[in-house]
JSON list of C-alpha atoms and ligand atoms in Angstrom, two decimals:
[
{"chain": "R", "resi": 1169, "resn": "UNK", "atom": "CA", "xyz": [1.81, 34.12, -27.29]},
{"chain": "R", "resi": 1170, "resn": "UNK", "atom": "CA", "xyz": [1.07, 30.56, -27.51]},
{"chain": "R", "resi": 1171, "resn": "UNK", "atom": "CA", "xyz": [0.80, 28.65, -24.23]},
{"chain": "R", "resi": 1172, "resn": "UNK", "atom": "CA", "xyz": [2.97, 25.59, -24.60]},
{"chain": "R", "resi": 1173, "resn": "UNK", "atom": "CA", "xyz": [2.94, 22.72, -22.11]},
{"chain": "R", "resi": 1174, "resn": "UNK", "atom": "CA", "xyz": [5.16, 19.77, -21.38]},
{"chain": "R", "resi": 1175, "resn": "UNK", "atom": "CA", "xyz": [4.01, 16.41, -20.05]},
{"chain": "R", "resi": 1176, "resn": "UNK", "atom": "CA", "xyz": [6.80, 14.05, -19.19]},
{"chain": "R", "resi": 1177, "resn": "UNK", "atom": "CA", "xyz": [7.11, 10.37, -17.70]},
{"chain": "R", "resi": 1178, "resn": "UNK", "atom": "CA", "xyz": [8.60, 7.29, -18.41]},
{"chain": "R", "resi": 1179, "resn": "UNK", "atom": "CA", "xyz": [5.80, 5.96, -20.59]},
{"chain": "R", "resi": 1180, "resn": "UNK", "atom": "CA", "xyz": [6.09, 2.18, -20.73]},
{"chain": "R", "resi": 1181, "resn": "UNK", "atom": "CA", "xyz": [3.54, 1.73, -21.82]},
{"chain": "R", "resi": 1182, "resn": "UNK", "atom": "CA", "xyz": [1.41, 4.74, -22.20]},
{"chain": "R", "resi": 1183, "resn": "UNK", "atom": "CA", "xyz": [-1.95, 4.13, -20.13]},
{"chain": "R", "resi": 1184, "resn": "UNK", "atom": "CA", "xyz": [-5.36, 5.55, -20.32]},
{"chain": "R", "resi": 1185, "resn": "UNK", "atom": "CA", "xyz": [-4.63, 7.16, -17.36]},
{"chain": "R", "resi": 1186, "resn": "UNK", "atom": "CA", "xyz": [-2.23, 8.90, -19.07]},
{"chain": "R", "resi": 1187, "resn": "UNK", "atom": "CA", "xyz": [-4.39, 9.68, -21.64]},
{"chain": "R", "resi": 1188, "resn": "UNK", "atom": "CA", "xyz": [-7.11, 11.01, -20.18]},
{"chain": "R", "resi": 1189, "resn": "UNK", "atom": "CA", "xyz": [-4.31, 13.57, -18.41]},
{"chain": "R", "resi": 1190, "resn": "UNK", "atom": "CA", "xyz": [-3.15, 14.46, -22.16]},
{"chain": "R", "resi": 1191, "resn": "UNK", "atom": "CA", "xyz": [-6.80, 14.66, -23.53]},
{"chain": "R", "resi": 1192, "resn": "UNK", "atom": "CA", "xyz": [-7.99, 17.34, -20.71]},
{"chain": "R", "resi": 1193, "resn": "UNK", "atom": "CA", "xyz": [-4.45, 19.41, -20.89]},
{"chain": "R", "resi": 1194, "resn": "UNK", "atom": "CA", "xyz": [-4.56, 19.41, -24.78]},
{"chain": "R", "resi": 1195, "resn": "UNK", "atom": "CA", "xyz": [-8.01, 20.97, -23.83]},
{"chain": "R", "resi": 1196, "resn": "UNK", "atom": "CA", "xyz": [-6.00, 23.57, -21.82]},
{"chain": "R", "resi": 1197, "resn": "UNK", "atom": "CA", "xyz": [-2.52, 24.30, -23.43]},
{"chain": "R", "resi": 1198, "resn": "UNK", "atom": "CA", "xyz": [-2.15, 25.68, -26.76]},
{"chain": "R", "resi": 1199, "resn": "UNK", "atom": "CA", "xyz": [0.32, 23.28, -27.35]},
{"chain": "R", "resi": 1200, "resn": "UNK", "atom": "CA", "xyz": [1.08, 19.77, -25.30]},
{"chain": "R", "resi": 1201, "resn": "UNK", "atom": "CA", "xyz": [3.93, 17.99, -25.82]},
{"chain": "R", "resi": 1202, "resn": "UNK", "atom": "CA", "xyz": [4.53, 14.49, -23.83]},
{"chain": "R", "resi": 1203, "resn": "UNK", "atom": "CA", "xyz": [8.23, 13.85, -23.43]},
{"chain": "R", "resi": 1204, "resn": "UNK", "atom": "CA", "xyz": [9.55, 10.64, -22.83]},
{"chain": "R", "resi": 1205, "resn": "UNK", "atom": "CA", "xyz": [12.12, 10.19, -20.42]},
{"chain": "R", "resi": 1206, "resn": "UNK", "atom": "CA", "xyz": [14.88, 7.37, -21.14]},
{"chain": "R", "resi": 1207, "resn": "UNK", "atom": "CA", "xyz": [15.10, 6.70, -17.59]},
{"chain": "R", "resi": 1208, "resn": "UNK", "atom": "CA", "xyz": [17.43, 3.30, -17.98]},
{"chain": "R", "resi": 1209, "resn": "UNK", "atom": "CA", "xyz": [17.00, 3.26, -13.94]},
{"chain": "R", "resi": 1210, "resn": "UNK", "atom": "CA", "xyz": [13.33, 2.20, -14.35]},
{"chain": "R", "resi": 1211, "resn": "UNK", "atom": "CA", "xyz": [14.74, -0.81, -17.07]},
{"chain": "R", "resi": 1212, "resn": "UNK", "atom": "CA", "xyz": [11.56, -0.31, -19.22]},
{"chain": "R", "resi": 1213, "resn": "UNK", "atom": "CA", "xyz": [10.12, -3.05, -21.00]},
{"chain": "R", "resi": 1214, "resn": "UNK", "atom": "CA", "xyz": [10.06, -1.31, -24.09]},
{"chain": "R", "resi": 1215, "resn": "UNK", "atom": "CA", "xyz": [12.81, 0.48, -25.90]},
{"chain": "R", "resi": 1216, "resn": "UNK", "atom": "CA", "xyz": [12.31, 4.81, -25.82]},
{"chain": "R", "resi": 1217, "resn": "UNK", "atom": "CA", "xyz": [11.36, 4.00, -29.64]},
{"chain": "R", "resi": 1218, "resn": "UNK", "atom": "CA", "xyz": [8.27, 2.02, -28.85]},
{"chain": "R", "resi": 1219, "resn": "UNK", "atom": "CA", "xyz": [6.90, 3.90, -26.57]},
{"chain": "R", "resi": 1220, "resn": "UNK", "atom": "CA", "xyz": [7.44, 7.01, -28.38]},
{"chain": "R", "resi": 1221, "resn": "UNK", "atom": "CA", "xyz": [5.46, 5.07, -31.25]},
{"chain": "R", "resi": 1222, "resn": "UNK", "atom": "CA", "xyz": [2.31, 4.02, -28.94]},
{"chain": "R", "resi": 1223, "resn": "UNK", "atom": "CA", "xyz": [1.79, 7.68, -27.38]},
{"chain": "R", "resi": 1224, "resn": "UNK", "atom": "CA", "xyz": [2.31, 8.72, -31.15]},
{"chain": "R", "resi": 1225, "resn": "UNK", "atom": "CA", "xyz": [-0.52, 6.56, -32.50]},
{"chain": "R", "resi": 1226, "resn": "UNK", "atom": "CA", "xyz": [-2.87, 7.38, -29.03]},
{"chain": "R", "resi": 1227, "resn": "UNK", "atom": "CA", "xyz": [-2.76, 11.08, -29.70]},
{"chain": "R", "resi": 1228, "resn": "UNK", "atom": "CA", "xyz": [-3.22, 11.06, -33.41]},
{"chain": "R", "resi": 1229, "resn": "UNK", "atom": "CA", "xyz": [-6.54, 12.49, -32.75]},
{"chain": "R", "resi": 1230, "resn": "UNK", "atom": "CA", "xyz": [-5.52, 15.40, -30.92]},
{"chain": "R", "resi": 1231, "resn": "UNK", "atom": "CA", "xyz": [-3.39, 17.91, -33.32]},
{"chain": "R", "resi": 1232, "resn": "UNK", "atom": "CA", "xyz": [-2.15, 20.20, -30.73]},
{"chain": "R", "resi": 1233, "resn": "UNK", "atom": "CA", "xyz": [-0.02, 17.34, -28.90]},
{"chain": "R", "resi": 1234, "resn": "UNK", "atom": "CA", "xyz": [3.00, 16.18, -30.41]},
{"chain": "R", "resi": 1235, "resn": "UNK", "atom": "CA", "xyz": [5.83, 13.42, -28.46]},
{"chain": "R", "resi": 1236, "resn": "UNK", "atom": "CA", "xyz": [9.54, 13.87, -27.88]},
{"chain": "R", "resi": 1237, "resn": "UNK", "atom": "CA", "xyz": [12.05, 11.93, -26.17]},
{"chain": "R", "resi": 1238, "resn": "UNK", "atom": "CA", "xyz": [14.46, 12.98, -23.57]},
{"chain": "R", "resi": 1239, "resn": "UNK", "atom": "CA", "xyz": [17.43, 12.43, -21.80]},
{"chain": "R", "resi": 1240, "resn": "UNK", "atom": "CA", "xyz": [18.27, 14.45, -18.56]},
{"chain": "R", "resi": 1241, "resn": "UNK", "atom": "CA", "xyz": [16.76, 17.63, -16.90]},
{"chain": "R", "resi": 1242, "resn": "UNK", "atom": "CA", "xyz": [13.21, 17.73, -17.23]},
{"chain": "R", "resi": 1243, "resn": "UNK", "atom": "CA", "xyz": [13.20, 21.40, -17.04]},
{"chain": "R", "resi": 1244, "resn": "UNK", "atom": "CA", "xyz": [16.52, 22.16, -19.68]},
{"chain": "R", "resi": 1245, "resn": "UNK", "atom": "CA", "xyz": [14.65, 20.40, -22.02]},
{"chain": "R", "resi": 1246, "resn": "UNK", "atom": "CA", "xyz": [11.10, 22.42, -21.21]},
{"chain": "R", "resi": 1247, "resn": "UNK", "atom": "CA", "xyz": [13.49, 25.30, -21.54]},
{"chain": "R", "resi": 1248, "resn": "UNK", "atom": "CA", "xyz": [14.77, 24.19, -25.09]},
{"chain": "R", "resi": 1249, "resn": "UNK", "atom": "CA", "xyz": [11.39, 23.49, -26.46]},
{"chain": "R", "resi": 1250, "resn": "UNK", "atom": "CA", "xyz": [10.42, 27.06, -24.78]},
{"chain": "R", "resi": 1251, "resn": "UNK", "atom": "CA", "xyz": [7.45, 25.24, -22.90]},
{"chain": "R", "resi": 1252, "resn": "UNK", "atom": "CA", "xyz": [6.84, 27.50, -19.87]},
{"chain": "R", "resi": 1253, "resn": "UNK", "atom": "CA", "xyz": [4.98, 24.84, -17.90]},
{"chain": "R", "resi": 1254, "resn": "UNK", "atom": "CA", "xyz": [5.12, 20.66, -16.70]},
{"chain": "R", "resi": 1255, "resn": "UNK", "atom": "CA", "xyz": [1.72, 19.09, -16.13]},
{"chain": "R", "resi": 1256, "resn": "UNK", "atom": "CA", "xyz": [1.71, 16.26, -13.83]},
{"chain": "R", "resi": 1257, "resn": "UNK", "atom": "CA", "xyz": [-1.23, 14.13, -13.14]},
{"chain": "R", "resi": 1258, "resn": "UNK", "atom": "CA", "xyz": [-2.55, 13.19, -9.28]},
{"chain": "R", "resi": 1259, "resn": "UNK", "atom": "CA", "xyz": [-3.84, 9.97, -9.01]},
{"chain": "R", "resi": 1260, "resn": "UNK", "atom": "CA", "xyz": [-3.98, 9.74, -4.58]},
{"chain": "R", "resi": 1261, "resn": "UNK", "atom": "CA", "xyz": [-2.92, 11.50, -1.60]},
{"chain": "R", "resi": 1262, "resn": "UNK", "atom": "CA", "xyz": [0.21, 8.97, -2.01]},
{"chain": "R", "resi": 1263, "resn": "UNK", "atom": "CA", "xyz": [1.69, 10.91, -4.76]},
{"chain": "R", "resi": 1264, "resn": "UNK", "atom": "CA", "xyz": [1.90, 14.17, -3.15]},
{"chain": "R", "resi": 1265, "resn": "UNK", "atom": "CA", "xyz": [4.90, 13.82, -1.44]},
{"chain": "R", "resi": 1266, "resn": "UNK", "atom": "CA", "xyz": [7.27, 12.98, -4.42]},
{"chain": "R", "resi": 1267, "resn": "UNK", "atom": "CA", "xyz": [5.44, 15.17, -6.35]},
{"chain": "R", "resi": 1268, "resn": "UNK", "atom": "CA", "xyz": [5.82, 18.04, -4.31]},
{"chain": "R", "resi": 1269, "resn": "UNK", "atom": "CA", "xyz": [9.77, 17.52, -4.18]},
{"chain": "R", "resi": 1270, "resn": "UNK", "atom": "CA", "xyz": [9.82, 17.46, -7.77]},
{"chain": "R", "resi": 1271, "resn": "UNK", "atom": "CA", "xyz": [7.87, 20.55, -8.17]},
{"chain": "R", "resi": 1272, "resn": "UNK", "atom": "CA", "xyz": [9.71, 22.11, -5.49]},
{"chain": "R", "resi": 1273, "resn": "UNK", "atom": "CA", "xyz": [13.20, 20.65, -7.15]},
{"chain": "R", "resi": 1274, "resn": "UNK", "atom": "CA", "xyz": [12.15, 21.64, -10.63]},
{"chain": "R", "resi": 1275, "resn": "UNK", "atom": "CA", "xyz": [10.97, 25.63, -9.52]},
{"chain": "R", "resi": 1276, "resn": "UNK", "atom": "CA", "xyz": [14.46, 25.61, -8.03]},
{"chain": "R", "resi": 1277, "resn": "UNK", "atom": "CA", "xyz": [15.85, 25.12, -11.38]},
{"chain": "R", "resi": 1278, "resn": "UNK", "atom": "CA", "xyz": [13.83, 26.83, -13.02]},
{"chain": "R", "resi": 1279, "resn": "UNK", "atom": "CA", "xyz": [11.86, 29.60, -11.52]},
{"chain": "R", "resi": 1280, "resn": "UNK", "atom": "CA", "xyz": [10.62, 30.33, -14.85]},
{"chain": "R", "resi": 1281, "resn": "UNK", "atom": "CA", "xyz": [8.81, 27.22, -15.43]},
{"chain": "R", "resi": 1282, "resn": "UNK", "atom": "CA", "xyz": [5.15, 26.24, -13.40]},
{"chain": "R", "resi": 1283, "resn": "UNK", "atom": "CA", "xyz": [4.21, 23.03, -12.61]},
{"chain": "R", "resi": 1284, "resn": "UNK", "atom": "CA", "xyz": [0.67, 22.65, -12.77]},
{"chain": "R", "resi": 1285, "resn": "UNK", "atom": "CA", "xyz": [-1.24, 19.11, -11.70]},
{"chain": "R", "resi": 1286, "resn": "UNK", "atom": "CA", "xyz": [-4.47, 17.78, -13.09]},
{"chain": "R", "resi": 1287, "resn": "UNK", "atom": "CA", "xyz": [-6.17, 15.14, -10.57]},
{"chain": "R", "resi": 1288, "resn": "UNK", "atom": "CA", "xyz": [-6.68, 11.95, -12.56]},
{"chain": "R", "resi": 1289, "resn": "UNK", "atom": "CA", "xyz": [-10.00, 10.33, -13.58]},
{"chain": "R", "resi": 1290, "resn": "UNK", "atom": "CA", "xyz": [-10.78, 8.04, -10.42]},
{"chain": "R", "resi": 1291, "resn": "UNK", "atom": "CA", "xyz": [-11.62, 5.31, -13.10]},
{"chain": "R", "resi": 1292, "resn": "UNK", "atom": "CA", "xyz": [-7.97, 5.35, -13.49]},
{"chain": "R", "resi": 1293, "resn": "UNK", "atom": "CA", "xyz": [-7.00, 6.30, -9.58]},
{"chain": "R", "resi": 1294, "resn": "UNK", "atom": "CA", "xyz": [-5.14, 3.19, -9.27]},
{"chain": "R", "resi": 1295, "resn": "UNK", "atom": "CA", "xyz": [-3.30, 2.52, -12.52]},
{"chain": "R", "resi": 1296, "resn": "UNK", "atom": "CA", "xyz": [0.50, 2.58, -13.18]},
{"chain": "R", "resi": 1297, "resn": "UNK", "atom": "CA", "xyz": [2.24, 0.95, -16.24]},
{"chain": "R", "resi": 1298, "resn": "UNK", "atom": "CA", "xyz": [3.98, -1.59, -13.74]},
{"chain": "R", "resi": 1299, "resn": "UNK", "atom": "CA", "xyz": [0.44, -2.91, -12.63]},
{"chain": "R", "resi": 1300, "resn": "UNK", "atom": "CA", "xyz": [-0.58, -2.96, -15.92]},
{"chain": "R", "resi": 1301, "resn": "UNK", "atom": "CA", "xyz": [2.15, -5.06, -17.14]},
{"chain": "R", "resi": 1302, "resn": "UNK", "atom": "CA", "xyz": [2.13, -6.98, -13.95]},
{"chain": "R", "resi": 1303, "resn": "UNK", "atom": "CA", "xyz": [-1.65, -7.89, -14.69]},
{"chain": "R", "resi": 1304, "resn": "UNK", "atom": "CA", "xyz": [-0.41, -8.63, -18.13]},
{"chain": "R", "resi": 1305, "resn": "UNK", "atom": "CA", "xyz": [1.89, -11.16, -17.65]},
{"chain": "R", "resi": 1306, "resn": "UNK", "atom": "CA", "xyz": [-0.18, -12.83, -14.82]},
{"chain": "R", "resi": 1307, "resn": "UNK", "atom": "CA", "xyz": [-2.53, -13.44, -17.79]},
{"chain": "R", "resi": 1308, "resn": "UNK", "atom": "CA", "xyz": [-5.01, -10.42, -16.11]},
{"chain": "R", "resi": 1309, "resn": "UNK", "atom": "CA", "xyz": [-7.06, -8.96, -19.22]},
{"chain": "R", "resi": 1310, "resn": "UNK", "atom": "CA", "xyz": [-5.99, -5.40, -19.49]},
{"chain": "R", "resi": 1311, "resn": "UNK", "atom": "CA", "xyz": [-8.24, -4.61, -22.47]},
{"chain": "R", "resi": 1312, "resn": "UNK", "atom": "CA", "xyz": [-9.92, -0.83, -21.55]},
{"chain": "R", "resi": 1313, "resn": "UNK", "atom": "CA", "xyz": [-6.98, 0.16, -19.20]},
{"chain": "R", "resi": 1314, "resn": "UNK", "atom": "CA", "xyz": [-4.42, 0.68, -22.06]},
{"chain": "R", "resi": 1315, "resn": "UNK", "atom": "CA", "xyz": [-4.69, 2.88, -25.64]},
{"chain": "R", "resi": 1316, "resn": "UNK", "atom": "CA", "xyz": [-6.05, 0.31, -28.24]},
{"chain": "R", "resi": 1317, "resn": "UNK", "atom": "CA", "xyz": [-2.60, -0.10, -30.05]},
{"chain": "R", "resi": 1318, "resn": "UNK", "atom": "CA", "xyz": [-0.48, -0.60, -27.00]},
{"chain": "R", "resi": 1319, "resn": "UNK", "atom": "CA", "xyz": [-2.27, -4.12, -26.23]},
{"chain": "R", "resi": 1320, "resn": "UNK", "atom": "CA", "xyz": [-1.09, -6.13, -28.88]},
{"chain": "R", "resi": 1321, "resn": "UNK", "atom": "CA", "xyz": [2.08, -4.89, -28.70]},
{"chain": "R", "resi": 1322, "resn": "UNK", "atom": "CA", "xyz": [2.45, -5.61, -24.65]},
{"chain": "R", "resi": 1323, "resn": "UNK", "atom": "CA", "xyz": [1.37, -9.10, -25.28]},
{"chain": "R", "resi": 1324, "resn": "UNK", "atom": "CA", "xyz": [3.88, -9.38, -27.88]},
{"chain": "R", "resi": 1325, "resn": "UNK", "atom": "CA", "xyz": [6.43, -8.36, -26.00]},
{"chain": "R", "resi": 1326, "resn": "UNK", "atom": "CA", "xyz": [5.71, -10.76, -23.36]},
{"chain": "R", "resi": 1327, "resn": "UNK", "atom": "CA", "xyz": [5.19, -13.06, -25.64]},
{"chain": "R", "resi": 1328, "resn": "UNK", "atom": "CA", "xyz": [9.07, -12.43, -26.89]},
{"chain": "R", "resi": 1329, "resn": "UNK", "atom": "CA", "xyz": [10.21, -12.69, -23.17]},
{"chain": "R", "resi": 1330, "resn": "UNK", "atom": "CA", "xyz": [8.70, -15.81, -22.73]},
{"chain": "R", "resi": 1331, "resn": "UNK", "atom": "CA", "xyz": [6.33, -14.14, -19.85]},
{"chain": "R", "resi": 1332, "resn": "UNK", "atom": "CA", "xyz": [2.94, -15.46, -21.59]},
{"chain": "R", "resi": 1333, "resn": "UNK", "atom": "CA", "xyz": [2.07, -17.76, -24.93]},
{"chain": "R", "resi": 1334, "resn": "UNK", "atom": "CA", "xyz": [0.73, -15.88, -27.71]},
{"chain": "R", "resi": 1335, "resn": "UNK", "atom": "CA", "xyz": [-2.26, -16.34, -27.16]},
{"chain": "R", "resi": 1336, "resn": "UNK", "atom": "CA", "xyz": [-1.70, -14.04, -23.96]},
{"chain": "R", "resi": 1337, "resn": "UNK", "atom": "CA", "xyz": [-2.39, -17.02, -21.51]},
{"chain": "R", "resi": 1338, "resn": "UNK", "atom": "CA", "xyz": [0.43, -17.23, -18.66]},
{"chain": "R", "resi": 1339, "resn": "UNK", "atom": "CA", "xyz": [3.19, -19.39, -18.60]},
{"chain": "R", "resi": 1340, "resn": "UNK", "atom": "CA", "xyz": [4.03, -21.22, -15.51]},
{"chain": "R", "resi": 1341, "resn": "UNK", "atom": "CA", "xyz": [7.40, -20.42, -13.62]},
{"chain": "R", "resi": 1342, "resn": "UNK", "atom": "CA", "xyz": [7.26, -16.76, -14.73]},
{"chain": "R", "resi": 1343, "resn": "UNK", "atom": "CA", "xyz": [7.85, -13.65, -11.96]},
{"chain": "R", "resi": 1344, "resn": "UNK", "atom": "CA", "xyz": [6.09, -10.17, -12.50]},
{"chain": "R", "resi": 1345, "resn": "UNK", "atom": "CA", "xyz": [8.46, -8.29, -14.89]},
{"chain": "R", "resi": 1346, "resn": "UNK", "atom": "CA", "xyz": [10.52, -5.29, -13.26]},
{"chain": "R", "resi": 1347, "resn": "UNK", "atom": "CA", "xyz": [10.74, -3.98, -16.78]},
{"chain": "R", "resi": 1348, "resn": "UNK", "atom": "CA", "xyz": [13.88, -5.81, -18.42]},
{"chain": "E", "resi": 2640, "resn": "COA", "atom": "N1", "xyz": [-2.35, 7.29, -15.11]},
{"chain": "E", "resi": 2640, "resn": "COA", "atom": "C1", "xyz": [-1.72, 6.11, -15.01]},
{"chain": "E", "resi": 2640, "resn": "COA", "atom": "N2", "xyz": [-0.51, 5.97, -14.48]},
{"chain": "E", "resi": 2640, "resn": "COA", "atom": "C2", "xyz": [0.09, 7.08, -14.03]},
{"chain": "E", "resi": 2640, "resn": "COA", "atom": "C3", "xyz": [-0.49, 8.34, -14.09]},
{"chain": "E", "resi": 2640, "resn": "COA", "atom": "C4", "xyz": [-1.77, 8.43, -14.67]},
{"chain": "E", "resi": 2640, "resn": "COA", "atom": "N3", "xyz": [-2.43, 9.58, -14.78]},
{"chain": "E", "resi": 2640, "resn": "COA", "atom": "N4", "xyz": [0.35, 9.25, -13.56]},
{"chain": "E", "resi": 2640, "resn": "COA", "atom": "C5", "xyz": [1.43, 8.57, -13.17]},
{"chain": "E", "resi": 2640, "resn": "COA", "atom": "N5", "xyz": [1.27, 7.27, -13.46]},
{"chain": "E", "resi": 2640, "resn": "COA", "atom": "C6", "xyz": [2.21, 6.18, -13.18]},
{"chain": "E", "resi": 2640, "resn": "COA", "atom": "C7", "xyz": [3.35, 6.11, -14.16]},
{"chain": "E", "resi": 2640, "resn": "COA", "atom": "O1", "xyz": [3.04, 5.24, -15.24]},
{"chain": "E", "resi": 2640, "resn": "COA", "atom": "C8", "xyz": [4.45, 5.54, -13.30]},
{"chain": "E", "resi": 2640, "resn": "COA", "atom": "O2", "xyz": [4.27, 4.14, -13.24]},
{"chain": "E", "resi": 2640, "resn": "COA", "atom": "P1", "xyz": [5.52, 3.16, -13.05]},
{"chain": "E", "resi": 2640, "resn": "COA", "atom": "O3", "xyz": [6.24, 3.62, -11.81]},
{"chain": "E", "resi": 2640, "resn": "COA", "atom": "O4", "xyz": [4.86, 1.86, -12.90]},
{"chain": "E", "resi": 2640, "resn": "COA", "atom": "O5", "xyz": [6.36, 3.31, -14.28]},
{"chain": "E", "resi": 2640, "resn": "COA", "atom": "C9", "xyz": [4.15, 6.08, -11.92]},
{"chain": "E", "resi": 2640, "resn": "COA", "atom": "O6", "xyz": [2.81, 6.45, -11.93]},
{"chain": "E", "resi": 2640, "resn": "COA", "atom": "C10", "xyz": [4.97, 7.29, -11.53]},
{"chain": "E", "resi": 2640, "resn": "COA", "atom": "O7", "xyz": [4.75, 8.29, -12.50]},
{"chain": "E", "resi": 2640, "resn": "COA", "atom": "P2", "xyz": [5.77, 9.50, -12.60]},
{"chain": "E", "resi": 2640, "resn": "COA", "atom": "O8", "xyz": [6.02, 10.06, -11.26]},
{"chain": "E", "resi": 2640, "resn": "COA", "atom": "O9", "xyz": [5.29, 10.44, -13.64]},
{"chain": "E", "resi": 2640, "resn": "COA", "atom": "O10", "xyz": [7.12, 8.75, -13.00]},
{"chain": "E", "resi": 2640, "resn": "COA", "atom": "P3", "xyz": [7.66, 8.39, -14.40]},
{"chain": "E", "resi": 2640, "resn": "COA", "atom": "O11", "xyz": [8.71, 7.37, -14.24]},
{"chain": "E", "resi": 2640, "resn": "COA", "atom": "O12", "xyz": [6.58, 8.07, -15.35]},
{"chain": "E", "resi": 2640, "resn": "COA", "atom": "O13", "xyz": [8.34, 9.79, -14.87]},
{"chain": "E", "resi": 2640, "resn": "COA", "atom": "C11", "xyz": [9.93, 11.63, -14.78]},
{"chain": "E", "resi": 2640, "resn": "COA", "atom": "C12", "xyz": [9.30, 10.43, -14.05]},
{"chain": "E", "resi": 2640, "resn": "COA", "atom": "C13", "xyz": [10.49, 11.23, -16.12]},
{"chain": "E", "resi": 2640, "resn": "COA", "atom": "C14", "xyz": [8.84, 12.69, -15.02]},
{"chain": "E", "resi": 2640, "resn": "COA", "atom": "C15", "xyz": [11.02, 12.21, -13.86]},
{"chain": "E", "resi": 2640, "resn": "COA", "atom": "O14", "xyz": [11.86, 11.15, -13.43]},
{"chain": "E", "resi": 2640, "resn": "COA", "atom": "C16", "xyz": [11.89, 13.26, -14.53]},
{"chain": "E", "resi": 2640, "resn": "COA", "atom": "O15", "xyz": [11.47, 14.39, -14.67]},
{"chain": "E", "resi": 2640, "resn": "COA", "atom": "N6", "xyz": [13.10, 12.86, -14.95]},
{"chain": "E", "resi": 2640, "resn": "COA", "atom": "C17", "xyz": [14.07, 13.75, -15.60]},
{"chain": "E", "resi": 2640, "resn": "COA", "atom": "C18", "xyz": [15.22, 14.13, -14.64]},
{"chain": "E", "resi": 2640, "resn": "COA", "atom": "C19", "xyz": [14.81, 15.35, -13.83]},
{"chain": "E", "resi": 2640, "resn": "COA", "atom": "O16", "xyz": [14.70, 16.44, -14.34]},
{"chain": "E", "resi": 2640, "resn": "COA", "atom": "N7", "xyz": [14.54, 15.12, -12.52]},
{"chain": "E", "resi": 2640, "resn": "COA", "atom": "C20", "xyz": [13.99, 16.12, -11.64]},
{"chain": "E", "resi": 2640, "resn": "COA", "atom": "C21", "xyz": [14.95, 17.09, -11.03]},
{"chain": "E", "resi": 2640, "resn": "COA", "atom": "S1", "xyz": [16.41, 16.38, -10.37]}
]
């Protein structure tokens, strides 16, 4: 029977904190598959495409992961890709709570499906995608805190919104993105 795993979040963009999650449960699972949530609440800064491009390109190295994209219940669409359990990484004490109500929300859907957590690296303890885009368009170097593929591209599109120059330097007058 193979062993097939689901690893979902918003994505935007994929970090190496991420990463390193994927790399040790691709280790683990027969199969891994990271599934992108829409989640329009969140207003990412890129589109479901893009990011479903930059995991794409930061796992081509590991052939037992593929990426999907998703729209509503987590564990319907586990169900339909007959993956029996959701890894989740812990990055501090702090994400326990909301973590344990979506385990605990998720099991109650699903009683059939496991979630099973994998502490992050504590090089990447304190990462999120919204600091690393803050950082980004404060003119912070994020260079070794993002896949090697997604940096161009974030400039880019902060170039495109007018949140930095090209060059990545910061314009003036510009407010930390909330994603749009
Ligand atoms: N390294 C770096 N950053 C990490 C990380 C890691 N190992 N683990 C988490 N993060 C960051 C994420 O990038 C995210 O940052 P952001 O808030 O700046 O975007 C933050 O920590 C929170 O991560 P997470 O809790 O995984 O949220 P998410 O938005 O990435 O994903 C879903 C949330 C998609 C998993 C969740 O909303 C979901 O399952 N939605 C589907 C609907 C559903 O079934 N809901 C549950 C039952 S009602």
């Amino acid at each position: 029977m193979v062993l097939r795993a689901i690893y979902p979040g918003t994505f935007d963009p994929i970090t190496n904190g991420h990463l390193d999650i994927i790399e040790r449960a691709a280790k683990i699972f027969d199969e891994l598959i990271v599934a992108v949530a829409t989640n329009p609440v969140k207003k990412p800064l890129f589109s479901l495409e893009e990011r479903v491009l930059m995991i794409r390109e930061a796992c081509a190295h590991l052939p037992n992961v593929r990426v999907e994209s998703f729209n509503g219940l987590l564990v319907e669409f586990a169900r339909s890709l007959d993956a029996r359990v959701i890894v989740k990484g812990l990055r501090a004490v702090s994400d326990f709570d909301y973590e344990f109500q979506m385990a605990s929300m998720n099991r109650k859907l699903a009683p059939d499906i496991e979630t099973v957590f994998i502490m992050t690296s504590l090089e990447y303890a304190y990462l999120s995608s919204s600091i690393i885009k803050e950082a980004a368009m404060l003119g912070g170097c994020v260079q070794g805190l993002v896949p090697h593929s997604v940096l161009p591209r974030l400039k880019e599109k902060l170039a495109e919104r007018g949140c930095i120059s090209h060059s990545g330097s910061r314009n003036s007058n510009t407010e930390p993105a909330q994603g749009t």
